[in-house]
């Protein structure tokens, strides 16, 4: 659905993160963790995904500088998405990773409700992201590399949307264990 590099770039990112975590403990503070991950992905991931994830994490770190309560995590997600949209030029419905991320963000808005429980909200966000990724199968590509390919040849869900949902799923599973 593009030039075929989505899996390779995500594999490079996973390898770089594994090596980084083995070499030193990651920062405990969320803002510092996101900033360090942004730098790592910008350096090691490559491709447009590396740039977009770097932008996302850099912007998401800002709301987390002084607070890390549940509503602030929803704010961080919104800030990251806004940066991706501003610099990447895509929007929900363009058949990109933003479709998954925006669906997850909508579910994460429940974190702003009094008495919100983290894991059930995250589970709903991951399910929303996965459903949105699957829904890209039937979308016309409005941005990204897939937009250069005839829609008749786009038979699979958008790889970036699937990958973003998989990253969110992995984060949820990591928090559960």
Tab-separated table of N, CA and C in Angstrom:
chain	number	residue	atom	x	y	z
A	1	UNK	N	0.829	-1.193	0.000
A	1	UNK	CA	0.000	0.000	0.000
A	1	UNK	C	0.862	1.241	0.000
A	2	UNK	N	2.069	1.121	-0.390
A	2	UNK	CA	3.013	2.239	-0.422
A	2	UNK	C	4.259	1.734	-1.105
A	3	UNK	N	5.413	1.975	-0.502
A	3	UNK	CA	6.636	1.461	-1.106
A	3	UNK	C	7.174	0.250	-0.364
A	4	UNK	N	6.384	-0.288	0.566
A	4	UNK	CA	6.746	-1.523	1.237
A	4	UNK	C	7.693	-1.381	2.411
A	5	UNK	N	7.952	-0.177	2.863
A	5	UNK	CA	8.942	-0.015	3.927
A	5	UNK	C	8.360	0.045	5.334
A	6	UNK	N	7.056	0.021	5.489
A	6	UNK	CA	6.440	0.187	6.809
A	6	UNK	C	6.919	-0.871	7.798
A	7	UNK	N	6.895	-2.116	7.397
A	7	UNK	CA	7.340	-3.188	8.291
A	7	UNK	C	8.809	-3.063	8.644
A	8	UNK	N	9.626	-2.718	7.649
A	8	UNK	CA	11.059	-2.569	7.900
A	8	UNK	C	11.343	-1.425	8.870
A	9	UNK	N	10.665	-0.306	8.680
A	9	UNK	CA	10.935	0.830	9.568
A	9	UNK	C	10.473	0.530	10.994
A	10	UNK	N	9.343	-0.153	11.138
A	10	UNK	CA	8.886	-0.504	12.485
A	10	UNK	C	9.792	-1.558	13.123
A	11	UNK	N	10.317	-2.479	12.327
A	11	UNK	CA	11.267	-3.461	12.855
A	11	UNK	C	12.539	-2.768	13.326
A	12	UNK	N	13.024	-1.795	12.538
A	12	UNK	CA	14.208	-1.026	12.960
A	12	UNK	C	13.936	-0.294	14.272
A	13	UNK	N	12.746	0.276	14.393
A	13	UNK	CA	12.391	0.980	15.627
A	13	UNK	C	12.366	0.028	16.805
A	14	UNK	N	11.749	-1.128	16.633
A	14	UNK	CA	11.674	-2.103	17.725
A	14	UNK	C	13.068	-2.558	18.145
A	15	UNK	N	13.923	-2.827	17.170
A	15	UNK	CA	15.304	-3.240	17.454
A	15	UNK	C	16.041	-2.139	18.211
A	16	UNK	N	15.907	-0.909	17.767
A	16	UNK	CA	16.595	0.207	18.424
A	16	UNK	C	16.100	0.390	19.857
A	17	UNK	N	14.804	0.262	20.072
A	17	UNK	CA	14.253	0.409	21.427
A	17	UNK	C	14.755	-0.719	22.316
A	18	UNK	N	14.772	-1.946	21.812
A	18	UNK	CA	15.275	-3.070	22.605
A	18	UNK	C	16.731	-2.852	22.995
A	19	UNK	N	17.552	-2.431	22.058
A	19	UNK	CA	18.970	-2.176	22.360
A	19	UNK	C	19.128	-1.051	23.369
A	20	UNK	N	18.330	-0.009	23.217
A	20	UNK	CA	18.383	1.151	24.111
A	20	UNK	C	18.020	0.742	25.535
A	21	UNK	N	16.959	-0.048	25.690
A	21	UNK	CA	16.507	-0.475	27.017
A	21	UNK	C	17.527	-1.415	27.660
A	22	UNK	N	18.173	-2.256	26.858
A	22	UNK	CA	19.208	-3.152	27.401
A	22	UNK	C	20.440	-2.364	27.853
A	23	UNK	N	20.744	-1.269	27.169
A	23	UNK	CA	21.958	-0.500	27.463
A	23	UNK	C	21.817	0.388	28.692
A	24	UNK	N	20.620	0.863	28.961
A	24	UNK	CA	20.421	1.779	30.095
A	24	UNK	C	18.950	1.798	30.461
A	25	UNK	N	18.661	2.075	31.724
A	25	UNK	CA	17.241	2.182	32.071
A	25	UNK	C	16.631	3.430	31.432
A	26	UNK	N	15.444	3.302	30.870
A	26	UNK	CA	14.811	4.480	30.270
A	26	UNK	C	14.420	5.478	31.357
A	27	UNK	N	14.296	6.748	31.001
A	27	UNK	CA	13.864	7.745	31.989
A	27	UNK	C	12.504	7.376	32.569
A	28	UNK	N	12.339	7.620	33.858
A	28	UNK	CA	11.067	7.299	34.524
A	28	UNK	C	10.010	8.362	34.279
A	29	UNK	N	10.423	9.603	34.129
A	29	UNK	CA	9.464	10.690	33.921
A	29	UNK	C	8.908	10.602	32.501
A	30	UNK	N	7.583	10.635	32.351
A	30	UNK	CA	6.980	10.468	31.024
A	30	UNK	C	7.501	11.453	29.974
A	31	UNK	N	7.629	12.723	30.316
A	31	UNK	CA	8.072	13.710	29.320
A	31	UNK	C	9.486	13.393	28.841
A	32	UNK	N	10.370	13.028	29.750
A	32	UNK	CA	11.739	12.695	29.363
A	32	UNK	C	11.774	11.394	28.560
A	33	UNK	N	10.930	10.435	28.934
A	33	UNK	CA	10.862	9.186	28.186
A	33	UNK	C	10.410	9.449	26.748
A	34	UNK	N	9.360	10.222	26.582
A	34	UNK	CA	8.857	10.529	25.237
A	34	UNK	C	9.901	11.286	24.421
A	35	UNK	N	10.577	12.247	25.051
A	35	UNK	CA	11.606	13.012	24.327
A	35	UNK	C	12.757	12.109	23.896
A	36	UNK	N	13.188	11.225	24.787
A	36	UNK	CA	14.274	10.306	24.444
A	36	UNK	C	13.840	9.340	23.336
A	37	UNK	N	12.609	8.831	23.416
A	37	UNK	CA	12.103	7.951	22.355
A	37	UNK	C	11.988	8.695	21.026
A	38	UNK	N	11.564	9.941	21.074
A	38	UNK	CA	11.479	10.741	19.841
A	38	UNK	C	12.845	10.837	19.179
A	39	UNK	N	13.870	11.168	19.972
A	39	UNK	CA	15.226	11.273	19.427
A	39	UNK	C	15.691	9.941	18.838
A	40	UNK	N	15.417	8.864	19.565
A	40	UNK	CA	15.825	7.542	19.115
A	40	UNK	C	15.149	7.177	17.793
A	41	UNK	N	13.843	7.404	17.705
A	41	UNK	CA	13.115	7.052	16.484
A	41	UNK	C	13.529	7.927	15.315
A	42	UNK	N	13.748	9.205	15.562
A	42	UNK	CA	14.207	10.086	14.490
A	42	UNK	C	15.559	9.629	13.949
A	43	UNK	N	16.418	9.131	14.837
A	43	UNK	CA	17.744	8.700	14.419
A	43	UNK	C	17.744	7.312	13.793
A	44	UNK	N	16.983	6.388	14.363
A	44	UNK	CA	17.129	4.979	13.991
A	44	UNK	C	16.000	4.405	13.129
A	45	UNK	N	14.797	4.947	13.225
A	45	UNK	CA	13.671	4.319	12.547
A	45	UNK	C	13.694	4.560	11.044
A	46	UNK	N	13.907	5.787	10.676
A	46	UNK	CA	13.920	6.122	9.262
A	46	UNK	C	12.521	6.223	8.683
A	47	UNK	N	12.459	6.600	7.431
A	47	UNK	CA	11.184	6.716	6.732
A	47	UNK	C	10.316	7.829	7.287
A	48	UNK	N	9.204	8.028	6.624
A	48	UNK	CA	8.283	9.060	7.085
A	48	UNK	C	7.684	8.689	8.441
A	49	UNK	N	7.546	7.394	8.716
A	49	UNK	CA	7.013	6.974	10.012
A	49	UNK	C	7.909	7.432	11.150
A	50	UNK	N	9.216	7.320	10.978
A	50	UNK	CA	10.146	7.762	12.020
A	50	UNK	C	10.000	9.242	12.317
A	51	UNK	N	9.862	10.031	11.270
A	51	UNK	CA	9.676	11.474	11.443
A	51	UNK	C	8.348	11.756	12.139
A	52	UNK	N	7.289	11.092	11.688
A	52	UNK	CA	5.968	11.350	12.268
A	52	UNK	C	5.888	10.900	13.722
A	53	UNK	N	6.438	9.732	14.042
A	53	UNK	CA	6.454	9.302	15.442
A	53	UNK	C	7.309	10.255	16.285
A	54	UNK	N	8.419	10.715	15.725
A	54	UNK	CA	9.258	11.683	16.442
A	54	UNK	C	8.499	12.964	16.740
A	55	UNK	N	7.777	13.474	15.748
A	55	UNK	CA	6.953	14.668	15.951
A	55	UNK	C	5.876	14.415	17.001
A	56	UNK	N	5.217	13.257	16.892
A	56	UNK	CA	4.166	12.904	17.833
A	56	UNK	C	4.701	12.894	19.261
A	57	UNK	N	5.793	12.175	19.485
A	57	UNK	CA	6.332	12.028	20.842
A	57	UNK	C	6.858	13.344	21.400
A	58	UNK	N	7.483	14.153	20.560
A	58	UNK	CA	7.980	15.457	21.014
A	58	UNK	C	6.825	16.330	21.481
A	59	UNK	N	5.761	16.379	20.699
A	59	UNK	CA	4.598	17.192	21.076
A	59	UNK	C	3.872	16.599	22.275
A	60	UNK	N	3.767	15.276	22.330
A	60	UNK	CA	3.071	14.621	23.443
A	60	UNK	C	3.816	14.810	24.760
A	61	UNK	N	5.109	15.009	24.690
A	61	UNK	CA	5.901	15.200	25.915
A	61	UNK	C	5.558	16.519	26.618
A	62	UNK	N	5.204	17.528	25.861
A	62	UNK	CA	4.993	18.864	26.449
A	62	UNK	C	3.929	18.890	27.545
A	63	UNK	N	2.723	18.353	27.317
A	63	UNK	CA	1.733	18.390	28.402
A	63	UNK	C	2.173	17.597	29.632
A	64	UNK	N	3.076	16.635	29.427
A	64	UNK	CA	3.504	15.764	30.523
A	64	UNK	C	4.691	16.317	31.312
A	65	UNK	N	5.149	17.517	30.966
A	65	UNK	CA	6.293	18.090	31.674
A	65	UNK	C	6.007	18.319	33.154
A	66	UNK	N	4.838	18.812	33.473
A	66	UNK	CA	4.537	19.185	34.852
A	66	UNK	C	3.495	18.300	35.516
A	67	UNK	N	2.784	17.507	34.722
A	67	UNK	CA	1.723	16.658	35.272
A	67	UNK	C	1.704	15.341	34.513
A	68	UNK	N	1.204	14.309	35.186
A	68	UNK	CA	1.038	13.036	34.483
A	68	UNK	C	-0.225	12.322	34.978
A	69	UNK	N	-1.225	13.120	35.385
A	69	UNK	CA	-2.498	12.513	35.769
A	69	UNK	C	-3.216	12.013	34.515
A	70	UNK	N	-4.285	11.252	34.695
A	70	UNK	CA	-4.957	10.635	33.549
A	70	UNK	C	-5.440	11.640	32.512
A	71	UNK	N	-6.084	12.753	32.901
A	71	UNK	CA	-6.504	13.707	31.861
A	71	UNK	C	-5.334	14.252	31.039
A	72	UNK	N	-4.182	14.389	31.655
A	72	UNK	CA	-3.019	14.909	30.933
A	72	UNK	C	-2.544	13.926	29.871
A	73	UNK	N	-2.734	12.626	30.107
A	73	UNK	CA	-2.373	11.645	29.082
A	73	UNK	C	-3.256	11.807	27.850
A	74	UNK	N	-4.539	12.121	28.054
A	74	UNK	CA	-5.419	12.395	26.903
A	74	UNK	C	-4.945	13.659	26.187
A	75	UNK	N	-4.530	14.665	26.953
A	75	UNK	CA	-3.996	15.891	26.356
A	75	UNK	C	-2.731	15.603	25.543
A	76	UNK	N	-1.888	14.730	26.069
A	76	UNK	CA	-0.646	14.382	25.376
A	76	UNK	C	-0.943	13.710	24.034
A	77	UNK	N	-1.916	12.816	24.034
A	77	UNK	CA	-2.306	12.138	22.782
A	77	UNK	C	-2.807	13.166	21.770
A	78	UNK	N	-3.646	14.071	22.227
A	78	UNK	CA	-4.171	15.110	21.330
A	78	UNK	C	-3.050	15.993	20.786
A	79	UNK	N	-2.092	16.344	21.645
A	79	UNK	CA	-0.974	17.196	21.210
A	79	UNK	C	-0.128	16.476	20.161
A	80	UNK	N	0.116	15.193	20.377
A	80	UNK	CA	0.899	14.425	19.408
A	80	UNK	C	0.208	14.332	18.061
A	81	UNK	N	-1.080	14.077	18.087
A	81	UNK	CA	-1.845	13.983	16.839
A	81	UNK	C	-1.874	15.327	16.117
A	82	UNK	N	-2.059	16.388	16.862
A	82	UNK	CA	-2.096	17.723	16.249
A	82	UNK	C	-0.776	18.029	15.548
A	83	UNK	N	0.333	17.651	16.153
A	83	UNK	CA	1.644	17.872	15.525
A	83	UNK	C	1.784	17.045	14.256
A	84	UNK	N	1.336	15.804	14.307
A	84	UNK	CA	1.414	14.956	13.107
A	84	UNK	C	0.581	15.549	11.974
A	85	UNK	N	-0.603	16.036	12.301
A	85	UNK	CA	-1.471	16.618	11.278
A	85	UNK	C	-0.870	17.900	10.712
A	86	UNK	N	-0.332	18.733	11.599
A	86	UNK	CA	0.215	20.020	11.160
A	86	UNK	C	1.404	19.815	10.232
A	87	UNK	N	2.317	18.935	10.603
A	87	UNK	CA	3.542	18.774	9.820
A	87	UNK	C	3.418	17.727	8.720
A	88	UNK	N	2.565	16.724	8.926
A	88	UNK	CA	2.436	15.659	7.938
A	88	UNK	C	1.406	15.924	6.870
A	89	UNK	N	0.445	16.788	7.173
A	89	UNK	CA	-0.554	17.154	6.187
A	89	UNK	C	-1.703	16.187	6.022
A	90	UNK	N	-1.730	15.100	6.771
A	90	UNK	CA	-2.828	14.135	6.661
A	90	UNK	C	-3.896	14.448	7.703
A	91	UNK	N	-5.050	13.849	7.513
A	91	UNK	CA	-6.174	14.002	8.437
A	91	UNK	C	-6.860	12.649	8.556
A	92	UNK	N	-7.675	12.467	9.589
A	92	UNK	CA	-8.440	11.221	9.666
A	92	UNK	C	-9.260	11.034	8.393
A	93	UNK	N	-9.299	9.817	7.915
A	93	UNK	CA	-10.003	9.518	6.670
A	93	UNK	C	-9.094	9.491	5.460
A	94	UNK	N	-7.820	9.850	5.642
A	94	UNK	CA	-6.859	9.840	4.532
A	94	UNK	C	-6.158	8.499	4.356
A	95	UNK	N	-6.536	7.499	5.154
A	95	UNK	CA	-5.933	6.167	5.069
A	95	UNK	C	-4.471	6.191	5.489
A	96	UNK	N	-4.251	6.647	6.725
A	96	UNK	CA	-2.904	6.717	7.296
A	96	UNK	C	-2.955	6.258	8.744
A	97	UNK	N	-1.817	6.300	9.400
A	97	UNK	CA	-1.750	5.952	10.816
A	97	UNK	C	-2.624	6.871	11.664
A	98	UNK	N	-2.932	8.050	11.154
A	98	UNK	CA	-3.795	8.957	11.905
A	98	UNK	C	-5.190	8.390	12.113
A	99	UNK	N	-5.651	7.544	11.213
A	99	UNK	CA	-6.969	6.938	11.402
A	99	UNK	C	-7.000	6.131	12.701
A	100	UNK	N	-5.980	5.333	12.939
A	100	UNK	CA	-5.898	4.552	14.178
A	100	UNK	C	-5.681	5.447	15.387
A	101	UNK	N	-4.750	6.372	15.269
A	101	UNK	CA	-4.414	7.222	16.411
A	101	UNK	C	-5.575	8.118	16.821
A	102	UNK	N	-6.296	8.664	15.848
A	102	UNK	CA	-7.430	9.530	16.182
A	102	UNK	C	-8.570	8.736	16.818
A	103	UNK	N	-8.783	7.514	16.358
A	103	UNK	CA	-9.806	6.674	16.982
A	103	UNK	C	-9.427	6.374	18.429
A	104	UNK	N	-8.157	6.078	18.658
A	104	UNK	CA	-7.692	5.826	20.025
A	104	UNK	C	-7.838	7.077	20.881
A	105	UNK	N	-7.504	8.223	20.316
A	105	UNK	CA	-7.591	9.482	21.069
A	105	UNK	C	-9.020	9.758	21.512
A	106	UNK	N	-9.961	9.492	20.638
A	106	UNK	CA	-11.369	9.706	21.015
A	106	UNK	C	-11.735	8.871	22.235
A	107	UNK	N	-11.295	7.623	22.253
A	107	UNK	CA	-11.563	6.758	23.404
A	107	UNK	C	-10.804	7.235	24.641
A	108	UNK	N	-9.603	7.753	24.446
A	108	UNK	CA	-8.800	8.245	25.581
A	108	UNK	C	-9.395	9.490	26.221
A	109	UNK	N	-10.269	10.185	25.526
A	109	UNK	CA	-10.923	11.350	26.131
A	109	UNK	C	-11.693	10.959	27.386
A	110	UNK	N	-12.049	9.683	27.519
A	110	UNK	CA	-12.714	9.206	28.739
A	110	UNK	C	-11.816	9.354	29.965
A	111	UNK	N	-10.503	9.480	29.752
A	111	UNK	CA	-9.591	9.700	30.876
A	111	UNK	C	-9.856	11.035	31.573
A	112	UNK	N	-10.545	11.916	30.892
A	112	UNK	CA	-10.860	13.224	31.475
A	112	UNK	C	-12.076	13.166	32.407
A	113	UNK	N	-12.770	12.050	32.433
A	113	UNK	CA	-13.959	11.890	33.272
A	113	UNK	C	-13.542	11.527	34.699
A	114	UNK	N	-14.231	12.092	35.681
A	114	UNK	CA	-13.916	11.722	37.067
A	114	UNK	C	-14.124	10.216	37.269
A	115	UNK	N	-13.205	9.616	37.969
A	115	UNK	CA	-13.307	8.191	38.263
A	115	UNK	C	-12.892	7.282	37.130
A	116	UNK	N	-12.297	7.833	36.078
A	116	UNK	CA	-11.847	7.008	34.949
A	116	UNK	C	-10.818	5.994	35.427
A	117	UNK	N	-10.912	4.797	34.891
A	117	UNK	CA	-9.950	3.744	35.206
A	117	UNK	C	-9.070	3.504	33.986
A	118	UNK	N	-7.773	3.535	34.203
A	118	UNK	CA	-6.807	3.515	33.116
A	118	UNK	C	-6.949	2.302	32.188
A	119	UNK	N	-6.855	1.103	32.711
A	119	UNK	CA	-6.814	-0.071	31.839
A	119	UNK	C	-8.083	-0.266	31.010
A	120	UNK	N	-9.283	-0.101	31.568
A	120	UNK	CA	-10.468	-0.224	30.701
A	120	UNK	C	-10.514	0.838	29.600
A	121	UNK	N	-10.089	2.055	29.919
A	121	UNK	CA	-10.070	3.111	28.895
A	121	UNK	C	-9.029	2.784	27.831
A	122	UNK	N	-7.854	2.330	28.246
A	122	UNK	CA	-6.830	1.954	27.272
A	122	UNK	C	-7.283	0.785	26.407
A	123	UNK	N	-7.961	-0.171	27.011
A	123	UNK	CA	-8.472	-1.300	26.239
A	123	UNK	C	-9.455	-0.817	25.167
A	124	UNK	N	-10.343	0.087	25.537
A	124	UNK	CA	-11.292	0.643	24.564
A	124	UNK	C	-10.556	1.411	23.470
A	125	UNK	N	-9.497	2.126	23.848
A	125	UNK	CA	-8.719	2.895	22.866
A	125	UNK	C	-8.037	1.962	21.870
A	126	UNK	N	-7.483	0.872	22.368
A	126	UNK	CA	-6.810	-0.079	21.483
A	126	UNK	C	-7.823	-0.732	20.544
A	127	UNK	N	-8.960	-1.124	21.073
A	127	UNK	CA	-9.990	-1.712	20.218
A	127	UNK	C	-10.457	-0.727	19.153
A	128	UNK	N	-10.589	0.536	19.525
A	128	UNK	CA	-10.981	1.563	18.546
A	128	UNK	C	-9.916	1.730	17.478
A	129	UNK	N	-8.652	1.728	17.892
A	129	UNK	CA	-7.549	1.866	16.931
A	129	UNK	C	-7.518	0.688	15.971
A	130	UNK	N	-7.722	-0.511	16.488
A	130	UNK	CA	-7.701	-1.700	15.635
A	130	UNK	C	-8.868	-1.688	14.642
A	131	UNK	N	-10.038	-1.282	15.099
A	131	UNK	CA	-11.192	-1.197	14.196
A	131	UNK	C	-10.963	-0.132	13.126
A	132	UNK	N	-10.377	0.981	13.523
A	132	UNK	CA	-10.095	2.051	12.561
A	132	UNK	C	-9.049	1.606	11.544
A	133	UNK	N	-8.058	0.862	11.993
A	133	UNK	CA	-7.045	0.347	11.064
A	133	UNK	C	-7.702	-0.572	10.031
A	134	UNK	N	-8.564	-1.453	10.484
A	134	UNK	CA	-9.262	-2.355	9.567
A	134	UNK	C	-10.138	-1.560	8.596
A	135	UNK	N	-10.753	-0.496	9.077
A	135	UNK	CA	-11.632	0.315	8.232
A	135	UNK	C	-10.876	1.010	7.105
A	136	UNK	N	-9.559	1.181	7.249
A	136	UNK	CA	-8.788	1.819	6.174
A	136	UNK	C	-8.764	0.950	4.919
A	137	UNK	N	-9.064	-0.318	5.062
A	137	UNK	CA	-9.091	-1.239	3.915
A	137	UNK	C	-9.992	-0.691	2.801
A	138	UNK	N	-11.055	0.010	3.184
A	138	UNK	CA	-12.061	0.469	2.224
A	138	UNK	C	-11.964	1.966	1.936
A	139	UNK	N	-10.874	2.594	2.348
A	139	UNK	CA	-10.717	4.042	2.145
A	139	UNK	C	-9.880	4.345	0.915
A	140	UNK	N	-10.162	5.482	0.353
A	140	UNK	CA	-9.317	6.058	-0.692
A	140	UNK	C	-8.147	6.743	0.013
A	141	UNK	N	-6.934	6.507	-0.450
A	141	UNK	CA	-5.760	7.122	0.169
A	141	UNK	C	-5.688	8.593	-0.209
A	142	UNK	N	-5.744	9.452	0.792
A	142	UNK	CA	-5.683	10.891	0.554
A	142	UNK	C	-4.343	11.496	0.896
A	143	UNK	N	-3.479	10.719	1.512
A	143	UNK	CA	-2.157	11.217	1.903
A	143	UNK	C	-1.227	10.019	2.045
A	144	UNK	N	0.038	10.294	2.214
A	144	UNK	CA	1.014	9.227	2.382
A	144	UNK	C	1.353	8.563	1.069
A	145	UNK	N	2.219	7.584	1.154
A	145	UNK	CA	2.709	6.924	-0.058
A	145	UNK	C	1.618	6.155	-0.786
A	146	UNK	N	0.628	5.666	-0.043
A	146	UNK	CA	-0.455	4.915	-0.690
A	146	UNK	C	-1.265	5.785	-1.637
A	147	UNK	N	-1.196	7.101	-1.461
A	147	UNK	CA	-1.973	7.989	-2.332
A	147	UNK	C	-1.443	8.001	-3.769
A	148	UNK	N	-0.261	7.427	-3.973
A	148	UNK	CA	0.311	7.361	-5.319
A	148	UNK	C	-0.086	6.084	-6.049
A	149	UNK	N	-0.857	5.225	-5.384
A	149	UNK	CA	-1.220	3.930	-5.936
A	149	UNK	C	-2.713	3.926	-6.253
A	150	UNK	N	-3.079	3.286	-7.312
A	150	UNK	CA	-4.490	3.164	-7.680
A	150	UNK	C	-5.259	2.506	-6.544
A	151	UNK	N	-6.414	3.079	-6.194
A	151	UNK	CA	-7.213	2.519	-5.097
A	151	UNK	C	-7.660	1.099	-5.404
A	152	UNK	N	-7.728	0.725	-6.674
A	152	UNK	CA	-8.101	-0.640	-7.041
A	152	UNK	C	-7.040	-1.643	-6.583
A	153	UNK	N	-5.821	-1.175	-6.369
A	153	UNK	CA	-4.730	-2.057	-5.931
A	153	UNK	C	-4.563	-2.056	-4.419
A	154	UNK	N	-5.271	-1.195	-3.706
A	154	UNK	CA	-5.169	-1.124	-2.245
A	154	UNK	C	-6.209	-2.049	-1.632
A	155	UNK	N	-5.807	-3.287	-1.408
A	155	UNK	CA	-6.749	-4.304	-0.946
A	155	UNK	C	-6.601	-4.627	0.534
A	156	UNK	N	-5.532	-4.160	1.140
A	156	UNK	CA	-5.253	-4.432	2.548
A	156	UNK	C	-5.452	-3.153	3.365
A	157	UNK	N	-5.632	-3.282	4.667
A	157	UNK	CA	-5.672	-2.080	5.509
A	157	UNK	C	-4.350	-1.320	5.393
A	158	UNK	N	-4.389	-0.040	5.672
A	158	UNK	CA	-3.181	0.775	5.613
A	158	UNK	C	-2.140	0.238	6.589
A	159	UNK	N	-0.917	-0.036	6.127
A	159	UNK	CA	0.112	-0.585	7.011
A	159	UNK	C	0.450	0.330	8.193
A	160	UNK	N	0.491	1.631	7.962
A	160	UNK	CA	0.792	2.547	9.059
A	160	UNK	C	-0.288	2.537	10.129
A	161	UNK	N	-1.539	2.441	9.701
A	161	UNK	CA	-2.648	2.380	10.659
A	161	UNK	C	-2.602	1.077	11.446
A	162	UNK	N	-2.292	-0.020	10.767
A	162	UNK	CA	-2.176	-1.318	11.437
A	162	UNK	C	-1.009	-1.288	12.426
A	163	UNK	N	0.108	-0.717	11.997
A	163	UNK	CA	1.284	-0.649	12.875
A	163	UNK	C	1.012	0.219	14.106
A	164	UNK	N	0.358	1.352	13.916
A	164	UNK	CA	0.054	2.223	15.059
A	164	UNK	C	-0.858	1.499	16.048
A	165	UNK	N	-1.840	0.773	15.547
A	165	UNK	CA	-2.721	0.004	16.431
A	165	UNK	C	-1.935	-1.091	17.147
A	166	UNK	N	-0.995	-1.716	16.457
A	166	UNK	CA	-0.174	-2.762	17.076
A	166	UNK	C	0.717	-2.186	18.178
A	167	UNK	N	1.249	-0.995	17.960
A	167	UNK	CA	2.061	-0.334	18.991
A	167	UNK	C	1.206	-0.068	20.224
A	168	UNK	N	0.003	0.429	20.016
A	168	UNK	CA	-0.899	0.688	21.146
A	168	UNK	C	-1.261	-0.612	21.862
A	169	UNK	N	-1.499	-1.685	21.111
A	169	UNK	CA	-1.802	-2.990	21.707
A	169	UNK	C	-0.623	-3.459	22.562
A	170	UNK	N	0.586	-3.322	22.044
A	170	UNK	CA	1.780	-3.734	22.788
A	170	UNK	C	1.941	-2.928	24.072
A	171	UNK	N	1.646	-1.630	24.008
A	171	UNK	CA	1.732	-0.804	25.220
A	171	UNK	C	0.721	-1.277	26.262
A	172	UNK	N	-0.493	-1.565	25.833
A	172	UNK	CA	-1.514	-2.052	26.747
A	172	UNK	C	-1.091	-3.371	27.377
A	173	UNK	N	-0.611	-4.298	26.562
A	173	UNK	CA	-0.177	-5.596	27.088
A	173	UNK	C	0.994	-5.426	28.054
A	174	UNK	N	1.885	-4.500	27.762
A	174	UNK	CA	3.000	-4.227	28.671
A	174	UNK	C	2.529	-3.693	30.009
A	175	UNK	N	1.535	-2.827	29.990
A	175	UNK	CA	0.993	-2.301	31.240
A	175	UNK	C	0.254	-3.379	32.033
A	176	UNK	N	-0.371	-4.291	31.335
A	176	UNK	CA	-1.102	-5.370	32.015
A	176	UNK	C	-0.160	-6.360	32.685
A	177	UNK	N	1.027	-6.552	32.132
A	177	UNK	CA	1.931	-7.585	32.679
A	177	UNK	C	2.831	-7.066	33.774
